[in-house]
Short mmCIF file of C-alpha atoms (C1' of nucleotides) in Angstrom, two decimals:
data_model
loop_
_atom_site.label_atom_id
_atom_site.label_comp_id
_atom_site.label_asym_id
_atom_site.label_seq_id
_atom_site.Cartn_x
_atom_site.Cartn_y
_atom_site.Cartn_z
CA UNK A 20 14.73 -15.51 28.19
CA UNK A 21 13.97 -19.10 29.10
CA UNK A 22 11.81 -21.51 27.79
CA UNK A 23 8.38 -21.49 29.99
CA UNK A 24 7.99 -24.24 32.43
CA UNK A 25 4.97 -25.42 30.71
CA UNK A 26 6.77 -27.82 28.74
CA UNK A 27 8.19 -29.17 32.42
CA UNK A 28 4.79 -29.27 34.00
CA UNK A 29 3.30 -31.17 30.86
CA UNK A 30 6.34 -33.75 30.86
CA UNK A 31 5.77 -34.27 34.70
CA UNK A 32 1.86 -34.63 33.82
CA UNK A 33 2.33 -37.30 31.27
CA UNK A 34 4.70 -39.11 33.67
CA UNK A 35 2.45 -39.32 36.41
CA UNK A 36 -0.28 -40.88 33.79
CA UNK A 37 2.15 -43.31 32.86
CA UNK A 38 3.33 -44.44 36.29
CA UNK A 39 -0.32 -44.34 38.10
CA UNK A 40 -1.57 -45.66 34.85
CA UNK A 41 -4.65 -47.84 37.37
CA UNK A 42 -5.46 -44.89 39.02
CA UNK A 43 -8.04 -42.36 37.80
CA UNK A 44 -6.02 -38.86 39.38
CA UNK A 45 -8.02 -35.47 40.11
CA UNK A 46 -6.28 -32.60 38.73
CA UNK A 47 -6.23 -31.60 42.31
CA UNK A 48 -3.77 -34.85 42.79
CA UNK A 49 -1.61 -33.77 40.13
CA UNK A 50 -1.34 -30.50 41.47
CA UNK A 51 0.01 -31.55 44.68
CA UNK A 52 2.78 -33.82 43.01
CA UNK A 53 3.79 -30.55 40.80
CA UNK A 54 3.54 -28.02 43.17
CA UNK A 55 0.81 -25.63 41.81
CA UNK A 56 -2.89 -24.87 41.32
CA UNK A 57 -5.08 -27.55 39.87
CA UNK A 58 -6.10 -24.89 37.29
CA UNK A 59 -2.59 -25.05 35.67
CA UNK A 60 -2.69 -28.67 35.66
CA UNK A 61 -6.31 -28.49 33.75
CA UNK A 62 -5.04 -25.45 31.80
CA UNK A 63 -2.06 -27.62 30.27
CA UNK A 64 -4.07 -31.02 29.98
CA UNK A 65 -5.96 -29.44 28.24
CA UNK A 66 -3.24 -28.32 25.83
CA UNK A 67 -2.40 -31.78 25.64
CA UNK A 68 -5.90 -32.86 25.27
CA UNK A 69 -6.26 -30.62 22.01
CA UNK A 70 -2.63 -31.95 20.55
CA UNK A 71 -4.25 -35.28 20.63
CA UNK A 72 -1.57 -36.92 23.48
CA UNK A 73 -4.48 -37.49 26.05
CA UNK A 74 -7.81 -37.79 26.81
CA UNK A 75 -9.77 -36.40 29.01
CA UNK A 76 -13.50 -36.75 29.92
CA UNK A 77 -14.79 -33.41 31.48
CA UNK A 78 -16.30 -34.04 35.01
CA UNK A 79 -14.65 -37.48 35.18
CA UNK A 80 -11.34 -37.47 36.89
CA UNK A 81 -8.87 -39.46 35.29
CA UNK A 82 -6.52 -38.22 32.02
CA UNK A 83 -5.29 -40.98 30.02
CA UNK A 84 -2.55 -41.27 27.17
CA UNK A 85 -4.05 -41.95 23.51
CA UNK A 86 -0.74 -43.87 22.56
CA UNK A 87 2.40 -46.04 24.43
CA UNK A 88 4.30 -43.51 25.62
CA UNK A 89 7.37 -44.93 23.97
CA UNK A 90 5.94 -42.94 21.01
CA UNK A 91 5.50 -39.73 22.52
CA UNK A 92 8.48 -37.64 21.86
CA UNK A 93 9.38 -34.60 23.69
CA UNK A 94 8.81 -32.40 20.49
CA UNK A 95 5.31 -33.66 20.90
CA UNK A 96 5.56 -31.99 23.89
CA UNK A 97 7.19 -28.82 23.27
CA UNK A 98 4.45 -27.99 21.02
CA UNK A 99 1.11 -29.55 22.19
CA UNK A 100 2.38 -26.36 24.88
CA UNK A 101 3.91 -23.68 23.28
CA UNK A 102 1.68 -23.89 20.20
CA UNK A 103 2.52 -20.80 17.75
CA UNK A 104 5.58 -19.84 20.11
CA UNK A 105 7.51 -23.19 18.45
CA UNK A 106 7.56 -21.17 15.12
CA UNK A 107 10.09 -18.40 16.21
CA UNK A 108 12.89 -19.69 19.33
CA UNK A 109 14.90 -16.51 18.54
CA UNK A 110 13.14 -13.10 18.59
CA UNK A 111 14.20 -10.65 15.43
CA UNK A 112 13.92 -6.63 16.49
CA UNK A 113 11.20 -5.49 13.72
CA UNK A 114 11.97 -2.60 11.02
CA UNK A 115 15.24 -1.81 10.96
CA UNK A 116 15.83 0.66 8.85
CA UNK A 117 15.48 0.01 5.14
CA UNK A 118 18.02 2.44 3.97
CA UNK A 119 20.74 1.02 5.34
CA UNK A 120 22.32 -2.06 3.92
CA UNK A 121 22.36 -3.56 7.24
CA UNK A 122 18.94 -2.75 8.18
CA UNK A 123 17.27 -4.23 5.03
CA UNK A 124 18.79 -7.65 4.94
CA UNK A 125 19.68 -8.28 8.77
CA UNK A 126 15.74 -10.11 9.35
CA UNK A 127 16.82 -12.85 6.38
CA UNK A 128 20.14 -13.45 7.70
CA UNK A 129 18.98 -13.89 11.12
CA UNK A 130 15.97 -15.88 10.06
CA UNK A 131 18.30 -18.36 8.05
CA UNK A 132 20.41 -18.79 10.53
CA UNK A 133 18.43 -18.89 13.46
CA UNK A 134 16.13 -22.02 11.70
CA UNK A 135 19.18 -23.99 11.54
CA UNK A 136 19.57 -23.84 15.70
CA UNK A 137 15.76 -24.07 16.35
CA UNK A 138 16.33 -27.35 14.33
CA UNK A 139 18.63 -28.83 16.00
CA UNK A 140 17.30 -28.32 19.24
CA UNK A 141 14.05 -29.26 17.53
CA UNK A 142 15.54 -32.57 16.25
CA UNK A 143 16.99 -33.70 19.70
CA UNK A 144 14.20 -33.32 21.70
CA UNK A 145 12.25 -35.65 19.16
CA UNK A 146 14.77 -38.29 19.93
CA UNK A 147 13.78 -38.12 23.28
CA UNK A 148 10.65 -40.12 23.89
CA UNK A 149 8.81 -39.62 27.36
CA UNK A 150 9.43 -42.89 28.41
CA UNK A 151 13.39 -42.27 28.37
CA UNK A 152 12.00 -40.08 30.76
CA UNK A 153 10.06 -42.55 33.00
CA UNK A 154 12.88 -44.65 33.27
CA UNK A 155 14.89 -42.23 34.50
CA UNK A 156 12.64 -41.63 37.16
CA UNK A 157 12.60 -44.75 38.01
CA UNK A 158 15.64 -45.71 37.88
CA UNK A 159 16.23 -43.10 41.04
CA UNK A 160 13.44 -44.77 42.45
CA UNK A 161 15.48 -48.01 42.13
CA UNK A 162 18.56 -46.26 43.69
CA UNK A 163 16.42 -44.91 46.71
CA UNK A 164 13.36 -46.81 47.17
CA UNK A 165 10.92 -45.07 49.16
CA UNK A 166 7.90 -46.10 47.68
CA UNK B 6 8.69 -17.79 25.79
CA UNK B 7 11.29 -16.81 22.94
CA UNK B 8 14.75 -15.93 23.49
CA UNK B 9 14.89 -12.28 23.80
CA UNK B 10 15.94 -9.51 20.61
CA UNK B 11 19.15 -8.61 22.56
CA UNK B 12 20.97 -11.09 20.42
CA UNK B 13 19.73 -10.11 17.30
CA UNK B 14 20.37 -6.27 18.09
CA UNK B 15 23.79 -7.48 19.35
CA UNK B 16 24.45 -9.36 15.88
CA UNK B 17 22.61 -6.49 13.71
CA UNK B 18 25.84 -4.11 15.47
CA UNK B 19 28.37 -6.34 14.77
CA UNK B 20 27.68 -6.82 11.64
CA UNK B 21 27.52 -2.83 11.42
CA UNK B 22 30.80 -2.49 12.94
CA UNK B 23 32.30 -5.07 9.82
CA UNK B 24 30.62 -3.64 6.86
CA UNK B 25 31.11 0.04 7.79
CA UNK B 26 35.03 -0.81 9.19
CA UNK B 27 36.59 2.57 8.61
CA UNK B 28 33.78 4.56 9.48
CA UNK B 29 33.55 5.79 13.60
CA UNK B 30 30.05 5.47 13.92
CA UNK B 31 27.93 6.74 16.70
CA UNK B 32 25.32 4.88 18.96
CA UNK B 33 23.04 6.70 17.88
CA UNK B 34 23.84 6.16 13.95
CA UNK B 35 23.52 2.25 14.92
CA UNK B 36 20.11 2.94 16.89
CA UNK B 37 18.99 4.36 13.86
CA UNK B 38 20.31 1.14 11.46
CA UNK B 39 18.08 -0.86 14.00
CA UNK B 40 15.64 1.28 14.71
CA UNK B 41 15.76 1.65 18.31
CA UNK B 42 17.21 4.14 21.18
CA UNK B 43 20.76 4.57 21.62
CA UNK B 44 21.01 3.38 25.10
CA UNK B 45 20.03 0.17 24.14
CA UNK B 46 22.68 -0.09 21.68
CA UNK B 47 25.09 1.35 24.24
CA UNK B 48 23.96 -1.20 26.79
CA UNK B 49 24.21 -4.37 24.15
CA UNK B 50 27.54 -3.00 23.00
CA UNK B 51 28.47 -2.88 26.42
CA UNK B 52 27.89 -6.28 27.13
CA UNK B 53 30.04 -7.02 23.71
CA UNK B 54 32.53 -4.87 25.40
CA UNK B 55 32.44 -7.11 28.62
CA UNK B 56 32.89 -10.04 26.54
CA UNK B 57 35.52 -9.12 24.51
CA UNK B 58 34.11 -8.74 21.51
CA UNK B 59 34.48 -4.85 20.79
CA UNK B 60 36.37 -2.69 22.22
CA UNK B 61 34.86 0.97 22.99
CA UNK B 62 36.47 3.81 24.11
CA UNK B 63 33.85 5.88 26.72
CA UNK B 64 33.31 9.52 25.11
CA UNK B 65 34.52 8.87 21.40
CA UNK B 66 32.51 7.46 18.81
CA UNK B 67 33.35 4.49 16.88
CA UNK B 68 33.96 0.80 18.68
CA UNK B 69 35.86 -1.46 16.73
CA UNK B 70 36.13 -5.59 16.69
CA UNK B 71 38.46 -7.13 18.74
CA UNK B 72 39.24 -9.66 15.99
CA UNK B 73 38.25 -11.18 12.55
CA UNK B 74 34.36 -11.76 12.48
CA UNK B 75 35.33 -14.91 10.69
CA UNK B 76 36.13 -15.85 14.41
CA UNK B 77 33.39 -14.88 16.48
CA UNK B 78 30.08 -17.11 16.27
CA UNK B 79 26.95 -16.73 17.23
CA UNK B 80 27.65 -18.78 20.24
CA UNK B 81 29.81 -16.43 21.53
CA UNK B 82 27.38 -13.08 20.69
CA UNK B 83 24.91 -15.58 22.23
CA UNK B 84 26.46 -15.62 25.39
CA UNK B 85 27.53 -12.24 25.58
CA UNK B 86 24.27 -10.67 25.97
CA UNK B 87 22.20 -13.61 27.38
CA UNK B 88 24.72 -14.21 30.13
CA UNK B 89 23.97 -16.35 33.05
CA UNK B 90 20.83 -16.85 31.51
CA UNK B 91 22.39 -19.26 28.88
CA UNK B 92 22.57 -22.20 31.30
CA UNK B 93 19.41 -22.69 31.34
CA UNK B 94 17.59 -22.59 27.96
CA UNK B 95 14.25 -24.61 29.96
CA UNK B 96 12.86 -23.62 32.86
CA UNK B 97 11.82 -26.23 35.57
CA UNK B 98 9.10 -25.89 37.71
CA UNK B 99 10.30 -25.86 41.57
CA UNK B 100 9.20 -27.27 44.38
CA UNK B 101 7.48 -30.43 43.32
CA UNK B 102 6.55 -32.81 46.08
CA UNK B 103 9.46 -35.24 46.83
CA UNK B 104 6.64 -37.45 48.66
CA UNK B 105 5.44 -38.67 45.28
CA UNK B 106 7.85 -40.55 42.90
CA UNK B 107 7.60 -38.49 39.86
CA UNK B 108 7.86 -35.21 42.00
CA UNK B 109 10.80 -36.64 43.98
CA UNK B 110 12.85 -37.67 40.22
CA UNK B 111 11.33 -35.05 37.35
CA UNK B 112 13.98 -32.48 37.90
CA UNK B 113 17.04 -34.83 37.54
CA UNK B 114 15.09 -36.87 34.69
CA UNK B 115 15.06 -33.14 33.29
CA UNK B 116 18.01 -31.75 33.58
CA UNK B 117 19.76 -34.10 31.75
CA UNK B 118 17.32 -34.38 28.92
CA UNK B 119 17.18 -30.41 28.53
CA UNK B 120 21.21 -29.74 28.13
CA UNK B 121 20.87 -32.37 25.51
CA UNK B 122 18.45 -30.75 23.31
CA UNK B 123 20.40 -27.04 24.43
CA UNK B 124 23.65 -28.58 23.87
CA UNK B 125 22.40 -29.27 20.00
CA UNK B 126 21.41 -25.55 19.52
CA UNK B 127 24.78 -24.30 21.02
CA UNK B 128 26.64 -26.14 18.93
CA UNK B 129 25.09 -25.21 15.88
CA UNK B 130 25.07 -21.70 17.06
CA UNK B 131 28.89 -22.14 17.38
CA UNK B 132 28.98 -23.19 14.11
CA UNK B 133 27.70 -20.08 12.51
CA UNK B 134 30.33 -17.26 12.03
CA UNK B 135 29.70 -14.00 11.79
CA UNK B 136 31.16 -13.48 8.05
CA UNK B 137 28.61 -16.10 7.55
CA UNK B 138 25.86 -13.81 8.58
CA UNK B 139 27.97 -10.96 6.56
CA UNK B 140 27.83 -12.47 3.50
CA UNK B 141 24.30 -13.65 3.43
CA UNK B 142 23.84 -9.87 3.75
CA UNK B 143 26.28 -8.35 1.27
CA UNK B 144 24.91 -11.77 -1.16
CA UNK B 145 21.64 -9.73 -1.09
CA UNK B 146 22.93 -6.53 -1.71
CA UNK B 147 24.28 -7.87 -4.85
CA UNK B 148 21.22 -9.30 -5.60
CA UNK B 149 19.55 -5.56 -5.12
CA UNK B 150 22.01 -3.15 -5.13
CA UNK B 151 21.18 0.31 -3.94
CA UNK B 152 24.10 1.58 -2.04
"C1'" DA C 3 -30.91 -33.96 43.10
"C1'" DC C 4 -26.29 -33.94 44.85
"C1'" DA C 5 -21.39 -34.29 45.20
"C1'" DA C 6 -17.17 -34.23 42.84
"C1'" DC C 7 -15.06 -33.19 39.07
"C1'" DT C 8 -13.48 -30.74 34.56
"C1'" DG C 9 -13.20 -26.70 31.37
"C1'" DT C 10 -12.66 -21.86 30.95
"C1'" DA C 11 -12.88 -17.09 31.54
"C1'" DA C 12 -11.40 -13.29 34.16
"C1'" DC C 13 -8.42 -11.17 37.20
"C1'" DT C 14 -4.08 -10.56 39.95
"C1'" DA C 15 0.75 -10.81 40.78
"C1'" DA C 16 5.34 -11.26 39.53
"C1'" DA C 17 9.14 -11.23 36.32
"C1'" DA C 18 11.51 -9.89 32.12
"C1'" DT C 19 12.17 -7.01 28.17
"C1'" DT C 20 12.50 -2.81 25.85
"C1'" DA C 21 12.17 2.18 25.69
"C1'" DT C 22 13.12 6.49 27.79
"C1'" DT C 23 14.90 10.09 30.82
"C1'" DA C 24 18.54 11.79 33.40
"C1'" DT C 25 23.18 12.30 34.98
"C1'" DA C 26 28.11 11.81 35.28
"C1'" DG C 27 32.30 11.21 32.97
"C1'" DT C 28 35.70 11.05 28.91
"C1'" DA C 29 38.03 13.06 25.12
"C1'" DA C 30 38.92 15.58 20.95
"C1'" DT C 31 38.99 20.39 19.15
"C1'" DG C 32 39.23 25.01 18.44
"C1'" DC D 13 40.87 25.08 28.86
"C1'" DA D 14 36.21 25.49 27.91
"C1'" DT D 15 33.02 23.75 24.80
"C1'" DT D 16 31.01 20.17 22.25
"C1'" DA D 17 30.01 15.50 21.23
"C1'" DC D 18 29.91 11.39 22.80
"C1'" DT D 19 29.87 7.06 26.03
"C1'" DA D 20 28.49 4.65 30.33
"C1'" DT D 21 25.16 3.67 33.48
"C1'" DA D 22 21.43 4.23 36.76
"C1'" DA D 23 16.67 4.86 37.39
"C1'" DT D 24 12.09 4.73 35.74
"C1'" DA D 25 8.19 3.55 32.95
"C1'" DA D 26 5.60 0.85 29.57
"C1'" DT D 27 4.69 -3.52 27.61
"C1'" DT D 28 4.45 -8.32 27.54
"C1'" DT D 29 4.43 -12.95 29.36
"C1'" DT D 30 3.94 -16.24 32.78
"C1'" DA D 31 1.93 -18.34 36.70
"C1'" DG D 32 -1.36 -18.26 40.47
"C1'" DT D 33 -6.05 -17.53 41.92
"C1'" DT D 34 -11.07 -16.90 42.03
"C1'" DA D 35 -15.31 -17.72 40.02
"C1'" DC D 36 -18.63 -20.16 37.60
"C1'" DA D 37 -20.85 -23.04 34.10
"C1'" DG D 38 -21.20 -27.74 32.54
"C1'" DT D 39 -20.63 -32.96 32.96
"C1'" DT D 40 -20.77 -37.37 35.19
"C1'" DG D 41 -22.01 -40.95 38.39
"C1'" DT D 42 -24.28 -42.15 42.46
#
DNA sequence: ACAACTGTAACTAAAATTATTATAGTAATG
DNA sequence: CATTACTATAATAATTTTAGTTACAGTTGT
């Protein structure tokens, strides 16, 4: 199974901070720019929020990012919103059987093994910082002004 | 959310299928190494089957690998039972509003950072070799015999 | 005080995974 | 050649996770 849009929704959040930066926006603002309910817009700033990437004030529109986002990788990211789930990318299938030679030393194996591919996915996505991401925004925005 | 158990299940056989070579064992002697029914591990071995991995023969016990596990890799048990559902490792949130600039660009912005960081973990997962995995659990067996 | 928000909890809906039941078909064996 | 043991697969159910929604309490600024 995939990866949970979360992380997408919380990159596109951060992104609109950056590039309305002036503007105090409603969680009701954001959610129109996403596409979704301004409840999962406050339900992920406020994951964000509690990983330390934003502030918020509560009754006061208007999230904004506690450092240049030029220092906010997409790691960052992945687990202000996944939280525990970054621990374990690859699920193991729990007691296999213990008398077989198989069964008792499969969950190491896999465990090794499977830490060396969280890793490296782990390890590119903090060489992406968020605003690699803003420029590539608006770079299209550069290609196809509309604004 | 994680990537699903199929993969381990479908590694957990395979490395059955090595260890126990001139054995013909049953699917449900393998549901009972990983402690699970034996239509799942007929439906995973199935897929291994599709893939080219195994080769079964439909009414006789005991599938056999197709060629040296020192040449199959997790990639390719990876793919094998996550199928289309390899391509895309994050999920992106749909719809968002192509009146606003961020909504308009976040999905190509996206895209290409995402097959970065799942191009990383595929090729480490194509790295790993099944003997690999096999010896990591035949190194503990020596460490603890009681076969 | 009021209006406009945020922060959360609670509930619903939808999708995916795994387990299970059931059925049809293949093949080796006596 | 009928029986037995097994695979292949469809259909269903149970469990879990995600995302959307409703509801409401609390905060802020006017």
């Amino acid at each position: 199974m995939a990866i949970s849009s979360r992380l997408s929704v919380a990159i596109h959040i951060l992104a609109l901070l950056e590039v309305n930066k002036g503007t105090r926006m409603t969680s009701e603002f954001i959610a129109s720019s996403v596409n979704t309910n301004a409840v999962v817009v406050r339900r992920i700033m406020g994951m964000l929020n509690k990983a330390g990437l934003v502030t918020t004030n509560p009754g006061v529109a208007g999230a904004s990012l506690t450092r240049p986002i030029s220092q906010i990788t997409l790691l960052d990211v992945y687990r202000a919103v996944e939280g525990e789930g970054c621990d374990h990318l690859f699920s193991i299938h729990e007691k296999p059987n213990p008398k077989c030679l198989v069964g008792r030393n499969i969950q190491g194996a896999l465990e090794s093994k499977y830490s060396q591919a969280q890793s490296a996915m782990e390890n590119e996505l903090q060489k992406i910082t968020m605003d690699q991401v803003v420029m590539d925004i608006l770079k299209d925005a550069q290609a196809a002004p509309s604004n």
